[in-house]
């Protein structure tokens, strides 16, 4: 019988396309993962991977073997994990990726209560504007919106990611507010250029009646960070389209005003992402549940909804 380590090294290497990425996920060295896979191939008398300097690819035999064992392996691991953690407190390093401002404003304030419940967990959180590779970089979870992930990543929806048009009262003081998105072109625009694509996107605004209108701000000012566009609007430099979660504190304080309250842009959900639904370490499971419960108690889904005029 093959050892669980050899089989798991094979499955994770196949999922991530390399020994290094699999090693980060398994908390092993790349050499150990490579050795485990080589041992498995030798014991089976089969070649499971085509190896190159850049990437691993499965052989036809490897693809068939992966299909045969993946579900059985996860079931076995789940049974082992369930027995091993029964009655034990969640513990260990919890590596999470999230956006800087969203994380600091909404997730970081949850940390004292979370650690009071689970003192054995050690947070290792990264606040970044780039999209991380959750599996390859060894994250337990990631929080964000408008993100497309590859295979092997599942999500739990927390709130909508809705964008709305905002400006400062100072900027709007002597200007007639727009009544629909087609009138935004008459204003100075603070546009957001994606640092990933290098483009300023044309988006679709919609209202609660279901009418949709393409909209692209005048590119009076172009910035590559949504928080920077929010701050530019606070300075009275023009109109910007920004996520409700980013501008909400400024709307509540009166530093910004919402234009066209019935119109918004739907960018999909804000979600918490993790690598596996069945093989979830207890530290990750309690974190996911804690964040989802906090969003529910604070009614953040309702507060982030741009469709509520």
Short mmCIF file of C-alpha atoms in Angstrom, two decimals:
data_model
loop_
_atom_site.label_atom_id
_atom_site.label_comp_id
_atom_site.label_asym_id
_atom_site.label_seq_id
_atom_site.Cartn_x
_atom_site.Cartn_y
_atom_site.Cartn_z
CA UNK A 1 0.00 0.00 0.00
CA UNK A 2 1.22 3.48 -0.84
CA UNK A 3 1.71 5.91 2.00
CA UNK A 4 -0.70 8.82 2.30
CA UNK A 5 2.22 11.28 1.89
CA UNK A 6 3.14 9.87 -1.53
CA UNK A 7 -0.43 9.98 -2.79
CA UNK A 8 -1.07 13.46 -1.46
CA UNK A 9 2.18 14.76 -2.97
CA UNK A 10 1.06 13.41 -6.33
CA UNK A 11 -2.45 14.91 -6.15
CA UNK A 12 -1.30 18.36 -5.00
CA UNK A 13 1.49 18.46 -7.60
CA UNK A 14 -1.06 17.64 -10.29
CA UNK A 15 -3.44 20.35 -9.04
CA UNK A 16 -0.78 23.08 -8.82
CA UNK A 17 1.39 22.08 -11.76
CA UNK A 18 4.65 21.95 -9.84
CA UNK A 19 6.51 20.52 -6.87
CA UNK A 20 7.24 23.95 -5.35
CA UNK A 21 3.59 25.04 -5.31
CA UNK A 22 2.53 21.66 -3.93
CA UNK A 23 5.24 21.91 -1.26
CA UNK A 24 3.91 25.28 -0.06
CA UNK A 25 0.43 23.83 0.23
CA UNK A 26 1.67 20.74 2.08
CA UNK A 27 4.23 22.57 4.28
CA UNK A 28 7.01 20.40 2.88
CA UNK A 29 10.14 21.12 0.87
CA UNK A 30 10.00 20.81 -2.94
CA UNK A 31 12.65 18.08 -2.68
CA UNK A 32 10.45 16.07 -0.31
CA UNK A 33 7.43 16.34 -2.61
CA UNK A 34 9.52 15.36 -5.64
CA UNK A 35 10.92 12.39 -3.72
CA UNK A 36 7.44 11.27 -2.66
CA UNK A 37 6.18 11.39 -6.24
CA UNK A 38 9.25 9.55 -7.53
CA UNK A 39 8.72 6.85 -4.92
CA UNK A 40 5.09 6.51 -5.96
CA UNK A 41 6.07 6.18 -9.64
CA UNK A 42 8.72 3.61 -8.80
CA UNK A 43 6.36 1.54 -6.65
CA UNK A 44 3.64 1.60 -9.30
CA UNK A 45 6.04 1.06 -12.18
CA UNK A 46 4.35 3.95 -14.00
CA UNK A 47 5.33 7.40 -15.24
CA UNK A 48 2.76 9.86 -13.88
CA UNK A 49 4.28 13.21 -14.95
CA UNK A 50 6.08 14.71 -17.90
CA UNK A 51 8.75 16.89 -16.29
CA UNK A 52 10.20 20.10 -17.74
CA UNK A 53 12.15 22.99 -16.24
CA UNK A 54 8.99 25.12 -16.17
CA UNK A 55 6.05 22.88 -15.37
CA UNK A 56 4.75 19.42 -14.64
CA UNK A 57 2.11 17.90 -16.90
CA UNK A 58 0.30 14.65 -16.32
CA UNK A 59 0.82 11.69 -18.59
CA UNK A 60 -2.29 9.89 -19.86
CA UNK A 61 -1.70 7.30 -17.15
CA UNK A 62 -1.27 10.06 -14.56
CA UNK A 63 -4.58 11.66 -15.55
CA UNK A 64 -6.41 8.33 -15.16
CA UNK A 65 -4.75 7.65 -11.82
CA UNK A 66 -5.66 11.13 -10.56
CA UNK A 67 -9.32 10.58 -11.43
CA UNK A 68 -9.28 7.23 -9.68
CA UNK A 69 -7.78 8.32 -6.37
CA UNK A 70 -8.62 12.02 -5.84
CA UNK A 71 -12.06 11.59 -4.26
CA UNK A 72 -10.99 8.56 -2.25
CA UNK A 73 -7.91 10.38 -0.98
CA UNK A 74 -9.92 13.39 0.16
CA UNK A 75 -12.41 11.18 1.94
CA UNK A 76 -9.61 9.39 3.76
CA UNK A 77 -7.94 12.67 4.71
CA UNK A 78 -11.23 14.08 5.94
CA UNK A 79 -11.73 11.06 8.18
CA UNK A 80 -8.21 11.38 9.59
CA UNK A 81 -8.64 15.13 10.11
CA UNK A 82 -11.99 14.66 11.84
CA UNK A 83 -10.57 12.14 14.30
CA UNK A 84 -7.36 14.09 14.89
CA UNK A 85 -9.10 17.38 15.63
CA UNK A 86 -12.05 16.02 17.59
CA UNK A 87 -12.21 18.01 20.80
CA UNK A 88 -9.00 19.94 20.01
CA UNK A 89 -8.91 23.73 19.84
CA UNK A 90 -8.14 25.19 16.40
CA UNK A 91 -4.51 26.27 16.34
CA UNK A 92 -1.62 27.20 14.07
CA UNK A 93 -0.68 29.95 11.66
CA UNK A 94 -3.59 31.36 9.65
CA UNK A 95 -2.35 32.90 6.40
CA UNK A 96 -4.93 35.20 4.79
CA UNK A 97 -4.76 37.67 1.89
CA UNK A 98 -7.05 40.70 1.60
CA UNK A 99 -7.17 44.21 0.19
CA UNK A 100 -5.43 46.86 2.27
CA UNK A 101 -8.26 49.29 2.91
CA UNK A 102 -11.10 46.77 2.93
CA UNK A 103 -9.15 44.51 5.27
CA UNK A 104 -8.15 47.33 7.60
CA UNK A 105 -11.66 48.80 7.71
CA UNK A 106 -13.76 45.66 8.03
CA UNK A 107 -11.72 42.50 8.74
CA UNK A 108 -9.00 43.71 11.10
CA UNK A 109 -11.55 45.04 13.65
CA UNK A 110 -12.83 41.45 13.96
CA UNK A 111 -9.45 40.19 15.12
CA UNK A 112 -9.69 40.87 18.89
CA UNK A 113 -12.94 38.93 19.21
CA UNK A 114 -11.65 36.15 16.95
CA UNK A 115 -8.46 35.69 18.99
CA UNK A 116 -10.46 35.75 22.22
CA UNK A 117 -12.39 32.74 20.88
CA UNK A 118 -9.37 30.98 19.35
CA UNK A 119 -6.18 31.97 21.20
CA UNK A 120 -4.21 29.12 19.62
CA UNK A 121 -4.44 30.66 16.14
CA UNK A 122 -1.62 32.96 14.97
CA UNK A 123 -2.73 35.38 12.21
CA UNK A 124 -0.34 35.94 9.30
CA UNK A 125 -2.33 38.39 7.19
CA UNK A 126 -1.16 40.09 4.00
CA UNK A 127 -2.81 43.34 2.92
CA UNK A 128 -2.20 43.77 -0.80
CA UNK A 129 -3.70 45.25 -3.95
CA UNK A 130 -2.47 42.38 -6.15
CA UNK A 131 -4.37 39.14 -6.71
CA UNK A 132 -2.53 36.37 -4.94
CA UNK A 133 -2.34 32.74 -6.02
CA UNK A 134 -4.15 31.22 -3.07
CA UNK A 135 -2.98 27.65 -3.56
CA UNK A 136 0.52 28.22 -4.97
CA UNK A 137 1.40 30.79 -2.30
CA UNK A 138 0.08 28.68 0.54
CA UNK A 139 -2.75 30.92 1.79
CA UNK A 140 -5.43 29.42 3.98
CA UNK A 141 -7.98 31.96 2.75
CA UNK A 142 -8.39 35.17 0.79
CA UNK A 143 -11.05 37.87 0.95
CA UNK A 144 -12.00 40.09 -1.96
CA UNK A 145 -14.39 40.86 -4.77
CA UNK A 146 -14.42 40.62 -8.53
CA UNK A 147 -11.76 37.89 -8.47
CA UNK A 148 -11.53 34.93 -10.84
CA UNK A 149 -9.78 31.90 -9.38
CA UNK A 150 -8.59 28.71 -10.99
CA UNK A 151 -9.70 25.15 -10.21
CA UNK A 152 -9.53 23.94 -6.63
CA UNK A 153 -10.75 27.19 -5.03
CA UNK A 154 -14.21 27.51 -3.51
CA UNK A 155 -15.92 30.56 -2.07
CA UNK A 156 -18.51 31.75 0.41
CA UNK A 157 -20.35 34.94 -0.48
CA UNK A 158 -20.23 37.70 2.13
CA UNK A 159 -21.77 40.78 0.48
CA UNK A 160 -22.36 42.38 -2.92
CA UNK A 161 -19.62 44.39 -4.62
CA UNK A 162 -21.57 47.36 -5.92
CA UNK A 163 -20.01 50.54 -7.33
CA UNK A 164 -21.74 53.91 -7.15
CA UNK A 165 -21.02 57.44 -8.36
CA UNK A 166 -19.79 59.84 -5.67
CA UNK A 167 -18.32 63.33 -5.36
CA UNK A 168 -17.62 65.82 -2.59
CA UNK A 169 -20.23 68.42 -1.59
CA UNK A 170 -17.64 71.09 -2.44
CA UNK A 171 -17.32 69.84 -6.02
CA UNK A 172 -21.10 69.60 -6.49
CA UNK A 173 -21.90 72.92 -4.80
CA UNK A 174 -22.50 74.93 -8.01
CA UNK A 175 -23.30 71.99 -10.29
CA UNK A 176 -26.62 70.40 -11.14
CA UNK A 177 -26.56 66.72 -10.03
CA UNK A 178 -26.89 64.17 -12.85
CA UNK A 179 -30.14 62.26 -13.06
CA UNK A 180 -28.90 59.33 -15.17
CA UNK A 181 -25.50 57.84 -16.16
CA UNK A 182 -25.43 59.49 -19.60
CA UNK A 183 -24.96 62.87 -17.89
CA UNK A 184 -21.75 61.85 -16.09
CA UNK A 185 -19.68 62.83 -19.13
CA UNK A 186 -20.34 66.49 -18.27
CA UNK A 187 -18.30 66.21 -15.04
CA UNK A 188 -14.61 65.93 -14.28
CA UNK A 189 -13.98 62.22 -13.99
CA UNK A 190 -11.61 60.44 -11.62
CA UNK A 191 -11.11 57.19 -13.49
CA UNK A 192 -9.58 53.96 -12.23
CA UNK A 193 -7.13 52.17 -14.49
CA UNK A 194 -6.62 48.51 -13.65
CA UNK A 195 -3.00 47.90 -12.64
CA UNK A 196 -3.39 44.35 -14.00
CA UNK A 197 -4.76 45.15 -17.47
CA UNK A 198 -3.64 48.78 -17.85
CA UNK A 199 -7.11 49.75 -19.10
CA UNK A 200 -9.93 51.96 -17.87
CA UNK A 201 -13.00 49.77 -18.11
CA UNK A 202 -16.36 50.79 -19.49
CA UNK A 203 -18.92 49.55 -16.98
CA UNK A 204 -22.67 49.01 -17.00
CA UNK A 205 -24.81 50.99 -14.59
CA UNK A 206 -28.28 49.68 -13.80
CA UNK A 207 -31.22 50.77 -11.70
CA UNK A 208 -33.73 48.92 -9.60
CA UNK A 209 -36.15 48.79 -12.57
CA UNK A 210 -33.57 46.76 -14.52
CA UNK A 211 -32.53 49.42 -17.04
CA UNK A 212 -28.84 49.16 -18.03
CA UNK A 213 -26.64 51.96 -19.42
CA UNK A 214 -22.94 51.75 -20.43
CA UNK A 215 -20.86 54.36 -18.64
CA UNK A 216 -17.24 55.48 -18.73
CA UNK A 217 -16.11 58.55 -16.84
CA UNK A 218 -14.30 61.38 -18.54
CA UNK A 219 -10.62 60.66 -17.89
CA UNK A 220 -9.77 64.02 -16.33
CA UNK A 221 -7.67 62.22 -13.74
CA UNK A 222 -6.59 58.57 -14.05
CA UNK A 223 -5.34 56.61 -11.02
CA UNK A 224 -4.51 52.93 -10.59
CA UNK A 225 -5.95 52.32 -7.14
CA UNK A 226 -9.62 52.55 -6.09
CA UNK A 227 -8.73 54.00 -2.67
CA UNK A 228 -6.73 56.74 -4.40
CA UNK A 229 -9.74 57.63 -6.56
CA UNK A 230 -11.83 57.86 -3.39
CA UNK A 231 -9.32 60.24 -1.81
CA UNK A 232 -9.20 62.34 -4.98
CA UNK A 233 -12.97 62.69 -4.79
CA UNK A 234 -12.65 63.78 -1.15
CA UNK A 235 -10.30 66.52 -2.35
CA UNK A 236 -13.06 67.86 -4.61
CA UNK A 237 -11.37 66.87 -7.88
CA UNK A 238 -14.41 65.34 -9.55
CA UNK A 239 -16.74 62.35 -9.76
CA UNK A 240 -15.60 58.77 -9.32
CA UNK A 241 -17.15 55.31 -9.44
CA UNK A 242 -16.19 53.41 -6.33
CA UNK A 243 -17.29 50.44 -4.25
CA UNK A 244 -19.88 51.15 -1.58
CA UNK A 245 -17.67 49.44 1.02
CA UNK A 246 -14.85 51.93 0.32
CA UNK A 247 -16.94 55.11 0.33
CA UNK A 248 -19.48 54.17 3.02
CA UNK A 249 -17.65 55.88 5.94
CA UNK A 250 -17.38 59.09 3.89
CA UNK A 251 -21.04 58.96 2.90
CA UNK A 252 -22.02 58.52 6.54
CA UNK A 253 -19.84 61.46 7.61
CA UNK A 254 -21.06 63.69 4.77
CA UNK A 255 -17.58 64.07 3.23
CA UNK A 256 -18.95 62.51 0.02
CA UNK A 257 -22.42 62.51 -1.53
CA UNK A 258 -23.94 59.83 -3.70
CA UNK A 259 -25.05 60.85 -7.17
CA UNK A 260 -28.00 59.16 -8.89
CA UNK A 261 -29.04 57.08 -5.84
CA UNK A 262 -31.06 54.62 -7.94
CA UNK A 263 -28.10 53.68 -10.17
CA UNK A 264 -25.25 51.29 -9.39
CA UNK A 265 -22.76 48.88 -10.99
CA UNK A 266 -22.83 45.19 -10.04
CA UNK A 267 -19.30 43.75 -9.94
CA UNK A 268 -20.36 40.44 -8.41
CA UNK A 269 -19.89 39.34 -4.78
CA UNK A 270 -17.34 40.01 -2.08
CA UNK A 271 -16.36 36.52 -0.95
CA UNK A 272 -14.04 34.59 1.28
CA UNK A 273 -12.08 32.02 -0.72
CA UNK A 274 -10.30 28.86 0.40
CA UNK A 275 -8.69 25.86 -1.23
CA UNK A 276 -11.05 23.00 -0.38
CA UNK A 277 -14.55 22.54 0.97
CA UNK A 278 -13.99 19.03 2.36
CA UNK A 279 -10.36 19.18 3.48
CA UNK A 280 -10.60 22.35 5.53
CA UNK A 281 -8.31 22.65 8.58
CA UNK A 282 -10.21 23.62 11.71
CA UNK A 283 -8.35 26.97 11.93
CA UNK A 284 -9.61 27.88 8.45
CA UNK A 285 -13.12 26.58 9.03
CA UNK A 286 -13.64 28.63 12.20
CA UNK A 287 -12.20 31.74 10.50
CA UNK A 288 -14.55 31.42 7.52
CA UNK A 289 -17.55 30.90 9.82
CA UNK A 290 -16.50 33.76 12.12
CA UNK A 291 -16.15 36.27 9.26
CA UNK A 292 -19.43 35.20 7.65
CA UNK A 293 -21.24 35.50 10.99
CA UNK A 294 -19.73 38.94 11.64
CA UNK A 295 -20.91 40.16 8.22
CA UNK A 296 -24.37 38.86 9.04
CA UNK A 297 -24.51 40.47 12.50
CA UNK A 298 -23.24 43.82 11.21
CA UNK A 299 -25.64 43.68 8.24
CA UNK A 300 -22.73 44.48 5.91
CA UNK A 301 -24.40 42.83 2.92
CA UNK A 302 -27.31 45.27 3.20
CA UNK A 303 -25.03 48.24 3.88
CA UNK A 304 -22.81 47.47 0.86
CA UNK A 305 -25.74 47.14 -1.54
CA UNK A 306 -25.81 49.99 -4.05
CA UNK A 307 -29.27 48.92 -5.16
CA UNK A 308 -30.74 50.32 -1.93
CA UNK A 309 -31.39 53.93 -2.76
#
